[in-house]
Short mmCIF file of C-alpha atoms in Angstrom, two decimals:
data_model
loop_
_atom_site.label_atom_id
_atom_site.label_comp_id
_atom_site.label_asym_id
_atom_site.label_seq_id
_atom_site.Cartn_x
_atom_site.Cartn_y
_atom_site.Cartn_z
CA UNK S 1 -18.92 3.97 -16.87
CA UNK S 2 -19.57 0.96 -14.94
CA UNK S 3 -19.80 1.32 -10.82
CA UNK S 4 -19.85 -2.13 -8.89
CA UNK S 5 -22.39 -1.57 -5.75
CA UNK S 6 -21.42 -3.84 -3.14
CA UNK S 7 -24.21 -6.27 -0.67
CA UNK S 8 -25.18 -4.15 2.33
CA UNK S 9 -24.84 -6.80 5.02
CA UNK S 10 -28.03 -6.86 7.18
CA UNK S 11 -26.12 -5.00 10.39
CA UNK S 12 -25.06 -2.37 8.14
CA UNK S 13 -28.86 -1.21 7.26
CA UNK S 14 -29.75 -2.04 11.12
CA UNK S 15 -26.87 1.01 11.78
CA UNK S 16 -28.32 3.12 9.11
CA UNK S 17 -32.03 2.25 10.73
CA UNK S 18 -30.47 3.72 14.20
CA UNK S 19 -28.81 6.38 13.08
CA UNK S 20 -31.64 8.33 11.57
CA UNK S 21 -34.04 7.60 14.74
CA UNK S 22 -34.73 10.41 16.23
CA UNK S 23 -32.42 12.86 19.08
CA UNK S 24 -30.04 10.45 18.83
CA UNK S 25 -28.71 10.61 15.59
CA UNK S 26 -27.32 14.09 16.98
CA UNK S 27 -23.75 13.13 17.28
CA UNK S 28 -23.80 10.73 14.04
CA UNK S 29 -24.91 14.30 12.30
CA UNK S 30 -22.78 16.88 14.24
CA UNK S 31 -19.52 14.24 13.94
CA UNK S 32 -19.75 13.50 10.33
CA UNK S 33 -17.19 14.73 7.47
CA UNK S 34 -16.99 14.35 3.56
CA UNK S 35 -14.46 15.59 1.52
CA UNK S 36 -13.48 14.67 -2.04
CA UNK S 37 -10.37 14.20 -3.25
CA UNK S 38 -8.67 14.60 -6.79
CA UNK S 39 -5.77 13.02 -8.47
CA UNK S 40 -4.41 13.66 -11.78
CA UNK S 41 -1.75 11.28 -12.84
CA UNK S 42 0.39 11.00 -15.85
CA UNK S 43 2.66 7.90 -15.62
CA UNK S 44 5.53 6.71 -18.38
CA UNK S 45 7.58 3.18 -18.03
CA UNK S 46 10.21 3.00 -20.37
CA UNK S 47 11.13 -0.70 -20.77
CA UNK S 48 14.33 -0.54 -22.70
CA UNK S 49 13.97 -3.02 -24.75
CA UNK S 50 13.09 -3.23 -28.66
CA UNK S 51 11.11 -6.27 -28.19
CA UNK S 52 7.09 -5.99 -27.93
CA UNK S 53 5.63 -3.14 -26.62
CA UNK S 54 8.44 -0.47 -25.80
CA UNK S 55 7.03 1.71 -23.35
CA UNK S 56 3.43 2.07 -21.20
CA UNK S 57 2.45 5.72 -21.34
CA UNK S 58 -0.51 6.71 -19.58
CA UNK S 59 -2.72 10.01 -18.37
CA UNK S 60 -6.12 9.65 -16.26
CA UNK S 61 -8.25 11.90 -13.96
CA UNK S 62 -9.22 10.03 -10.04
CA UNK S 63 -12.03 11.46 -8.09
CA UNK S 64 -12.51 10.00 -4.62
CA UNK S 65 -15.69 10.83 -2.27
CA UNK S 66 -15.56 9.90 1.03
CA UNK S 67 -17.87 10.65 3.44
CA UNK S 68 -18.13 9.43 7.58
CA UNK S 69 -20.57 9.56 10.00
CA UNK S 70 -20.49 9.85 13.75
CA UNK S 71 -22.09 7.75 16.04
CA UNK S 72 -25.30 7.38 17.65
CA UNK S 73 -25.27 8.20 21.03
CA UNK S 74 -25.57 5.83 23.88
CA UNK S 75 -22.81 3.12 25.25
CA UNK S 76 -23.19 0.98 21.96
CA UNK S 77 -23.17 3.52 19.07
CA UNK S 78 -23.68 2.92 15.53
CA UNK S 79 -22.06 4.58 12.05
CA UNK S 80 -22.28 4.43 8.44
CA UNK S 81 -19.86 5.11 5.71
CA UNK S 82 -19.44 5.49 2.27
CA UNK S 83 -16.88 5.92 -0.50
CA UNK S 84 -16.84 6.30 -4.18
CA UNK S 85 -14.31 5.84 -6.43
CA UNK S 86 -14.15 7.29 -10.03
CA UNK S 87 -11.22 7.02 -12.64
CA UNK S 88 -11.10 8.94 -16.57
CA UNK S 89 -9.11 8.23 -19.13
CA UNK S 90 -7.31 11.61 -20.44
CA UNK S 91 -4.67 9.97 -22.83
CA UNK S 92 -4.44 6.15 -23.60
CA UNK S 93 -3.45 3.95 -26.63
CA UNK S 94 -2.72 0.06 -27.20
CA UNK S 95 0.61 0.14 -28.11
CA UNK S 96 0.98 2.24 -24.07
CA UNK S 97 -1.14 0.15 -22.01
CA UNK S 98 -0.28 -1.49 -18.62
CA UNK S 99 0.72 2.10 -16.50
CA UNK S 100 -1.96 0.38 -13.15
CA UNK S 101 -3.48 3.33 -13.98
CA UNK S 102 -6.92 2.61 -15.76
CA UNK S 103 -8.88 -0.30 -16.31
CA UNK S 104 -8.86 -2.66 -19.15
CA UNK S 105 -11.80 -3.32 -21.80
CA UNK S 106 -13.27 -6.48 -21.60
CA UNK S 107 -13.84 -6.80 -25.26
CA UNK S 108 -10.82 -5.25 -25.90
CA UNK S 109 -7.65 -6.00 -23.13
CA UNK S 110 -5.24 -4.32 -25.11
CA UNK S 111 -7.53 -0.59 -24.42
CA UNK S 112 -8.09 0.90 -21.63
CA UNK S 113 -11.79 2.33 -21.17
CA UNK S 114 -13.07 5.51 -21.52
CA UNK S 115 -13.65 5.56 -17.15
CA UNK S 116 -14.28 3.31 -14.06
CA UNK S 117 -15.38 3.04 -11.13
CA UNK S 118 -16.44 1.57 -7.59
CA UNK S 119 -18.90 2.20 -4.50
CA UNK S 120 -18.93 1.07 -1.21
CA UNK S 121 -20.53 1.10 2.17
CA UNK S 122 -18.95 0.40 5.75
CA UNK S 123 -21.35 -0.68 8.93
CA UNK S 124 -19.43 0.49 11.47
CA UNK S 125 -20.37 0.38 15.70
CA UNK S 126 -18.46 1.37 18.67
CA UNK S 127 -18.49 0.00 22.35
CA UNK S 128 -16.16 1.99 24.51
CA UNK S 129 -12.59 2.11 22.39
CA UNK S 130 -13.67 -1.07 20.29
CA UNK S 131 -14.91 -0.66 17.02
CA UNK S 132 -16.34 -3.11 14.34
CA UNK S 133 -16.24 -1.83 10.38
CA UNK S 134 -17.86 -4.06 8.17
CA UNK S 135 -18.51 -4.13 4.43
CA UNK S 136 -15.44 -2.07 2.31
CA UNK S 137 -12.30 -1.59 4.58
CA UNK S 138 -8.37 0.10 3.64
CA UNK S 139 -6.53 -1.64 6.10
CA UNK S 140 -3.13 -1.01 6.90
CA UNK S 141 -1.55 -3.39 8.34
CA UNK S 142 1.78 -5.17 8.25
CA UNK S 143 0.00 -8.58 6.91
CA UNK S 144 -2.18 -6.54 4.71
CA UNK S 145 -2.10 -3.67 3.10
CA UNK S 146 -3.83 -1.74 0.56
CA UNK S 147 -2.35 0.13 -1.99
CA UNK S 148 -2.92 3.52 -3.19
CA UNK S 149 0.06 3.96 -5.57
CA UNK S 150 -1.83 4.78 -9.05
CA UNK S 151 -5.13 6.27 -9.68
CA UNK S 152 -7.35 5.06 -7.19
CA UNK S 153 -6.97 3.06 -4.01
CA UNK S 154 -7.17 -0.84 -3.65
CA UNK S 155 -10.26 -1.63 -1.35
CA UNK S 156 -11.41 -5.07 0.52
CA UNK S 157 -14.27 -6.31 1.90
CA UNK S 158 -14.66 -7.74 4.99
CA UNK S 159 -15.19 -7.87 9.02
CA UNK S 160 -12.50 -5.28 11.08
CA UNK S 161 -12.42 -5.35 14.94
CA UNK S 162 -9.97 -3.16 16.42
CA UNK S 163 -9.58 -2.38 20.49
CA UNK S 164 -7.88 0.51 22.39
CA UNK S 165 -9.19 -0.23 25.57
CA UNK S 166 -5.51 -0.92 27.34
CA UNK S 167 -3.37 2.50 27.04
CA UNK S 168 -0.72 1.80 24.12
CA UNK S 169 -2.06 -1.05 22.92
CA UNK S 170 -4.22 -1.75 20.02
CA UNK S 171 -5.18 -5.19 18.77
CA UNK S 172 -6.70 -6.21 15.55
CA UNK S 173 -8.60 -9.13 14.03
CA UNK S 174 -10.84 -9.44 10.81
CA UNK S 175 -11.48 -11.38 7.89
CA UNK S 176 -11.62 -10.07 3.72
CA UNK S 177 -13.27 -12.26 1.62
CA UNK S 178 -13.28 -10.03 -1.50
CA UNK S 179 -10.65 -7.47 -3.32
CA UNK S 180 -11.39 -4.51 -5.24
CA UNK S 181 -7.63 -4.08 -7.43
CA UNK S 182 -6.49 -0.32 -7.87
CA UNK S 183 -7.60 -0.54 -11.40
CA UNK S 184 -10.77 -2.46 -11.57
CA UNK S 185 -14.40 -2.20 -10.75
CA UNK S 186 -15.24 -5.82 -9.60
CA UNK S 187 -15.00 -7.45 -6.52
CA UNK S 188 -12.31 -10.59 -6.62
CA UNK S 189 -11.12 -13.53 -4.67
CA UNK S 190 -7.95 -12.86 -3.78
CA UNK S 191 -4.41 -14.62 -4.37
CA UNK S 192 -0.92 -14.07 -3.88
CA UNK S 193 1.50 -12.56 -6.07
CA UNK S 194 4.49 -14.60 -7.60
CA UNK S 195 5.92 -12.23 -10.03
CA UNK S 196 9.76 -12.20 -10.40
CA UNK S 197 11.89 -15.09 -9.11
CA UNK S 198 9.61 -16.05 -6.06
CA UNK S 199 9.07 -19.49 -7.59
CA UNK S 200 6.20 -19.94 -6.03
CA UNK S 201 4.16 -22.99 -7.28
CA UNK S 202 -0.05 -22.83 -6.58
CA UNK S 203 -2.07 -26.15 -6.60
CA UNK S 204 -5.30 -26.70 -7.82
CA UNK S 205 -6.59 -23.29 -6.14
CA UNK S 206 -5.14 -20.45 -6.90
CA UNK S 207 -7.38 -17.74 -4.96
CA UNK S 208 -9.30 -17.84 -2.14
CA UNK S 209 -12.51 -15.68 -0.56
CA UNK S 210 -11.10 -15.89 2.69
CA UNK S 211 -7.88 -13.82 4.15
CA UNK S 212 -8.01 -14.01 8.31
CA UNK S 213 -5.86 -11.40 10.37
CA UNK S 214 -5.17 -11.19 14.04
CA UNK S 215 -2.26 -9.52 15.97
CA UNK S 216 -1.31 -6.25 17.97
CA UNK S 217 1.12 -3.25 18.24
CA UNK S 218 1.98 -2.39 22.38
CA UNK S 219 3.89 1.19 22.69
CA UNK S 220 5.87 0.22 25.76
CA UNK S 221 6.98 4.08 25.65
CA UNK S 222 7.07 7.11 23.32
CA UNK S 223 10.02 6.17 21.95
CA UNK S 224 9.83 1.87 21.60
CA UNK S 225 6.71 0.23 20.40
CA UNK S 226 6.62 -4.25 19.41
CA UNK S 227 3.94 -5.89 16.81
CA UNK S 228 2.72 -9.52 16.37
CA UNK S 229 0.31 -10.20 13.51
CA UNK S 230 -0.76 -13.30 11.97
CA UNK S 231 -1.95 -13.47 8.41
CA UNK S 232 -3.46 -16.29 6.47
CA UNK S 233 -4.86 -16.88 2.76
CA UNK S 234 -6.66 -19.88 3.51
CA UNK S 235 -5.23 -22.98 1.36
CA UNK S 236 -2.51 -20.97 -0.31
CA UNK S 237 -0.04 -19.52 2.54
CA UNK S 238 0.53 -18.57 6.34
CA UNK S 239 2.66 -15.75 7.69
CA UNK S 240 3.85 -14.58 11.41
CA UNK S 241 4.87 -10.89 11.37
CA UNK S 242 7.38 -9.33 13.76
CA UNK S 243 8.17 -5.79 14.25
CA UNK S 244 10.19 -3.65 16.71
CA UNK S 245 10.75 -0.10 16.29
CA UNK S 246 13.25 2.52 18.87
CA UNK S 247 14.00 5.93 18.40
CA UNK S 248 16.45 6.99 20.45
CA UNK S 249 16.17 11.22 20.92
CA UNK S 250 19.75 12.78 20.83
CA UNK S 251 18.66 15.97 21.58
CA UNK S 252 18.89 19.32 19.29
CA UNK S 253 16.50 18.09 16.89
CA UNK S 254 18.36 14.75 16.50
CA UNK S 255 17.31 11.11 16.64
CA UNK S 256 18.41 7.53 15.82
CA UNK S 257 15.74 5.16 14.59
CA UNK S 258 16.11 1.05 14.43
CA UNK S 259 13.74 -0.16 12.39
CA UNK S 260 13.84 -4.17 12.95
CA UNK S 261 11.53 -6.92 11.00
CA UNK S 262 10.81 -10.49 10.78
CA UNK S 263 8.32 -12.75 8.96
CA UNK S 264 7.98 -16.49 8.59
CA UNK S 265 5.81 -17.93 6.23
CA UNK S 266 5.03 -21.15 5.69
CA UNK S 267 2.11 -22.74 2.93
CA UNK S 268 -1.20 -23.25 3.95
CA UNK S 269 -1.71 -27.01 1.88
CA UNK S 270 -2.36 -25.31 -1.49
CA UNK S 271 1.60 -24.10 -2.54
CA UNK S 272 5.27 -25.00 -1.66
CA UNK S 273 5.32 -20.84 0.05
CA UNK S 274 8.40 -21.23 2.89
CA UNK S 275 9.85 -18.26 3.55
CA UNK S 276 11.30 -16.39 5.94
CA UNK S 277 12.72 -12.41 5.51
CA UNK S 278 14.40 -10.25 7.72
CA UNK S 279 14.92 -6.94 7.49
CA UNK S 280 16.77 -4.24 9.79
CA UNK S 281 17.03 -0.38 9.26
CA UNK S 282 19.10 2.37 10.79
CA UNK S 283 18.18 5.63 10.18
CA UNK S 284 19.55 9.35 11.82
CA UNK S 285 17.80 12.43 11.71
CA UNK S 286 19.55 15.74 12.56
CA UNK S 287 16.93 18.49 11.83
CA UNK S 288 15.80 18.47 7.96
CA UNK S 289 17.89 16.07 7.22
CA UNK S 290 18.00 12.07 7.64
CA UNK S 291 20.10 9.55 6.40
CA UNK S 292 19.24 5.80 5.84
CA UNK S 293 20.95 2.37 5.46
CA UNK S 294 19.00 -0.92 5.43
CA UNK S 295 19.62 -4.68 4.76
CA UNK S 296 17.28 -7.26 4.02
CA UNK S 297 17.61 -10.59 3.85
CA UNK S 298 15.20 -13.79 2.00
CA UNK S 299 15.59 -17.59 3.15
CA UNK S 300 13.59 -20.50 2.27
CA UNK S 301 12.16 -22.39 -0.90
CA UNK S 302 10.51 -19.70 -2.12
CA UNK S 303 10.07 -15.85 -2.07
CA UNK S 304 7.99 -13.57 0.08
CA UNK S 305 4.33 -14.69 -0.38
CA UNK S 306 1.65 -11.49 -0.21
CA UNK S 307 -1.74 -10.38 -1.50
CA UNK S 308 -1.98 -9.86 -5.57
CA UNK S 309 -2.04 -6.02 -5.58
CA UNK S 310 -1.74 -5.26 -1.99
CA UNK S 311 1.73 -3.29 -0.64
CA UNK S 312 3.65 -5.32 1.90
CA UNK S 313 5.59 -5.18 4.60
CA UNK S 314 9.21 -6.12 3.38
CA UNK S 315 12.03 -3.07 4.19
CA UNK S 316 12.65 -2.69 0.82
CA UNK S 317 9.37 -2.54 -0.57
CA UNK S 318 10.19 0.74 -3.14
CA UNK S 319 8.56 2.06 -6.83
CA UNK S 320 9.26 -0.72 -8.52
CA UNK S 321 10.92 -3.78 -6.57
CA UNK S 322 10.51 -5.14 -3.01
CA UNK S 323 13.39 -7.21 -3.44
CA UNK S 324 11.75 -10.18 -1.88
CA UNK S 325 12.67 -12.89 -4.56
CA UNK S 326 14.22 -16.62 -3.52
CA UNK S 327 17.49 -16.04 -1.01
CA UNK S 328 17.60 -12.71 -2.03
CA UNK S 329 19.98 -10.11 -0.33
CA UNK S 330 19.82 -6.64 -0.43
CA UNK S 331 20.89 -3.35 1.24
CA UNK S 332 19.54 0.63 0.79
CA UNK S 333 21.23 4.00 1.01
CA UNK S 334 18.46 6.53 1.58
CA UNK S 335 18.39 10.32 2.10
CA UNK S 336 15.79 12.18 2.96
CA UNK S 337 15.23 16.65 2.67
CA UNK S 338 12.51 18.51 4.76
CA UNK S 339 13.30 22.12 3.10
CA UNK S 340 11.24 23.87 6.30
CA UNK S 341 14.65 24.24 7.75
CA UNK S 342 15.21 26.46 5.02
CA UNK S 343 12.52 28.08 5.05
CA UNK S 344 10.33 26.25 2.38
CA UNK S 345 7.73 24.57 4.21
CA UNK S 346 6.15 22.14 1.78
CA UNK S 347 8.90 21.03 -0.03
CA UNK S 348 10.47 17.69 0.68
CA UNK S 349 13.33 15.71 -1.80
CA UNK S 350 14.00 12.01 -1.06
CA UNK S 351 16.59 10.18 -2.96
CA UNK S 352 17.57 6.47 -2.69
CA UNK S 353 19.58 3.65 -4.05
CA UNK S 354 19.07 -0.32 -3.65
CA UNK S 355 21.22 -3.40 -4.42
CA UNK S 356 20.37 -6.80 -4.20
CA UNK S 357 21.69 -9.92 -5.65
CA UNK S 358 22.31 -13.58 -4.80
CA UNK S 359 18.56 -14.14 -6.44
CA UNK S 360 17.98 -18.42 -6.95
CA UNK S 361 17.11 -18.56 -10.41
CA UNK S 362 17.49 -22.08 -11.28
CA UNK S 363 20.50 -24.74 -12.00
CA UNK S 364 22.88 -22.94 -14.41
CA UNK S 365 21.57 -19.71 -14.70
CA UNK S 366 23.51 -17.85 -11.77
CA UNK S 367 22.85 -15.85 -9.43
CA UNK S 368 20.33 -12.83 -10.12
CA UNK S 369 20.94 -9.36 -9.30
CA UNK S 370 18.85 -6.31 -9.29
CA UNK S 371 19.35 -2.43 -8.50
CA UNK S 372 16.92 0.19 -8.26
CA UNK S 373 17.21 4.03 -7.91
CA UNK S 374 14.64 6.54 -6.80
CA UNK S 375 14.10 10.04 -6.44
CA UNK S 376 11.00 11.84 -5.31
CA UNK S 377 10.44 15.60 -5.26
CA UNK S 378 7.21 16.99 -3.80
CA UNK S 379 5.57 20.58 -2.91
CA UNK S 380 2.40 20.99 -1.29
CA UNK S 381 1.29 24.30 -1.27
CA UNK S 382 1.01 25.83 2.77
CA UNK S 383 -1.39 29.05 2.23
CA UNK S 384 -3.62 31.03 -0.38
CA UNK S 385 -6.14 29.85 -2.63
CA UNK S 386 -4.66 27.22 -3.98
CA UNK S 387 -3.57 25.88 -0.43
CA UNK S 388 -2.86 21.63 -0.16
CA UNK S 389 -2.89 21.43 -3.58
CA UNK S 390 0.10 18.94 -3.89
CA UNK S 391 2.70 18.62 -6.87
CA UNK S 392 4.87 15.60 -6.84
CA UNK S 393 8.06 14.23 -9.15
CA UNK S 394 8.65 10.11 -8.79
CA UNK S 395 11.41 8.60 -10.95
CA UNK S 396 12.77 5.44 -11.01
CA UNK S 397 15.33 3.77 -12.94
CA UNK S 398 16.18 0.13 -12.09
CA UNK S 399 18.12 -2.74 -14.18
CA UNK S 400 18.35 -6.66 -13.78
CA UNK S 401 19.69 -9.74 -15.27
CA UNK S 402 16.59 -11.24 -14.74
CA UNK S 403 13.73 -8.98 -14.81
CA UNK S 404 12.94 -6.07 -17.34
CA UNK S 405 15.02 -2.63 -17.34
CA UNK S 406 12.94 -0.06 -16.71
CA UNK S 407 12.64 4.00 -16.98
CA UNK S 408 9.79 5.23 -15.06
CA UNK S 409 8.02 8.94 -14.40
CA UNK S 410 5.41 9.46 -12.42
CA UNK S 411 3.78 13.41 -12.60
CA UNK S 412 1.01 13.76 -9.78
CA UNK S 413 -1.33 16.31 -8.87
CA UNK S 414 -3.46 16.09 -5.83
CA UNK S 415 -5.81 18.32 -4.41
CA UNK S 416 -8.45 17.10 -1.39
CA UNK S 417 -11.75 19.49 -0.96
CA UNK S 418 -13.70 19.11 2.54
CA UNK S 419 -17.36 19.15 1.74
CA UNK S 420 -18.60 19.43 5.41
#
């Protein structure tokens, strides 16, 4: 196994200096929590297709410690914290590699090694309701965010300031220079993804050590709440976020939810990324159940433009697709199951189905089209011994005149385990 130890920046050993000095270490003691948490995930993509390699089959074991401090006492206080990330290989061969699950061997990028892993530290302090987290961060925000779909989460590192200080509003500004992929140990420069028909085309740099972030989200009242965030790979592209989102209580244990987004992006001198997507969602909820439509909608030269790896915030961002290819158009049917109404707490079934089309492939090649279904069964277990220990069923079949048909199953077990 091969763990990547990241730089401790100079203010993160001046926190861990404070924080063991004497009385007032108290609360950075009393306040801190570890846990660890397992995931055991099997994973099978069926490509339907007798060409190549016919399927990716895969089975590996995640551990993931995390611990956090408190802070130090007094107005400024100070924090450390820590995560490590561990992934084994349970079943694996080269004719079923390429699940996301496990990492590749250098010698050999057709296996997938024996196990993998990562470390990192965060510096964090706290003034009031500001904080600053530097060193590895999980942000989750609409121009960047990690993702945690496979074994192990993506990380970054970086600089994170957040403020609370105004009642309902929280603002946000940082800078990653550094990504640490789901499936890897090393730290990367970072570039954006052009998979599919996003024809986007890079110049002479294609990555970048330096992402900058800066926006807000203002909850006017319980029930409406607006977001601005700007997002930037430097020389590659640009982006201004948008979000609104109203839910409208109809009493009896029923709501109606508008969901409405916008995004422009433009390039930043190193592509041709011009984009702009727009996305709007209805949803209404009457007890355990809720039902779903959506449409989303791609204009510009290119498609949606967003970190290699990273989730993003397009509507129709699902297993597989995010339908966010060249002037594509697309719409959702969704229903969702919370079986507490009938008196399974626990157990929750969402199914949905996704259409999109009118894809720019190129002169003479028509337009492309794309569908996707999903359906995703879960239990977590509510009492006893064996109490959060989570089961969960994702399947996904989706087919295309442009992109590969796919099969997929995903089997996951998850169990987290507070150590303090």
């Amino acid at each position: 196994m091969r763990l990547h130890h990241r730089s401790v920046c100079p203010l993160l050993a001046s926190a861990l200096a404070l924080a063991v000095a004497g009385p007032a270490s108290a609360a950075f003691v009393e306040d801190s929590k570890a846990s660890i948490d397992l995931r055991n995930f099997y994973m099978n993509r069926d490509f339907r297709s007798g060409d190549g390699q016919s399927k990716a089959e895969e089975w590996a074991q995640g551990f993931m410690l995390k611990m956090e401090s408190g802070y130090t006492e007094g107005p400024l206080g100070f924090g450390l914290d820590a995560i490590g990330l561990l992934g084994v290989k349970l079943d694996s061969s080269p004719d079923r590699v390429g699940t996301g699950l496990l990492q590749s061997d250098r010698e050999a990028p057709n296996r997938a090694q024996d196990d993998y892993g990562s470390a990192g530290l965060t510096a964090k302090a706290r003034l009031s309701a500001t904080t600053l987290h530097l060193g590895t961060l999980q942000p989750l925000l609409p121009v960047v965010m990690r993702n945690d779909s496979r074994l192990l989460p993506q990380t970054f590192r970086g600089a994170w300031l957040q403020s609370k200080e105004i009642d309902g509003l929280t603002l946000d500004a940082g800078k990653l220079d550094r990504v640490n992929q789901r499936n890897s140990s090393d730290n990367e420069q970072m570039t954006a993804f052009n998979g599919g028909e996003r024809n986007i085309v890079f110049g002479r740099q294609t990555s970048s050590d330096q992402f900058l972030f800066a926006g807000g989200r203002y909850a006017w009242s319980p029930e409406l709440s607006t977001s601005y965030y700007y997002g930037g790979l430097e020389d590659i592209y640009r982006e201004h976020n948008l979000g609104l989102v109203h839910v409208l209580p109809l009493g009896e244990g029923r709501s109606f939810k508008t969901d409405l987004r916008y995004v422009h992006q433009t390039d930043d001198g190193g592509s041709n990324v011009d984009a702009d997507a727009f996305g709007l969602l209805f949803s209404y909820k009457h007890a355990q159940h809720t039902f779903s439509a959506s449409y989303q909608r791609l204009d510009g030269d290119t498609g949606f433009a967003y970190l290699s790896g990273a989730d993003n915030s397009l509507m129709h961002l699902v297993q597989i697709n995010d339908f966010g290819n060249q002037d594509e158009r697309s719409w959702q049917l969704r229903y969702d199951l919370d079986f507490a109404g009938f008196g399974i707490p626990g157990l929750s079934l969402m199914t949905r189905y996704l259409s999109g089309d009118n894809v720019e492939r190129g002169t003479g090649l028509g337009e492309g089209k794309t569908w996707e279904r999903n359906t995703d069964i879960a239990y977590v277990i509510q009492s006893g011994p064996l109490k959060n220990l989570g089961l969960r069923w994702r399947n996904a079949t989706t087919r295309s005149n442009y992109a590969s048909d796919l099969d997929e199953n995903r089997l996951i077990i998850s169990y987290s385990l507070p150590l303090w």
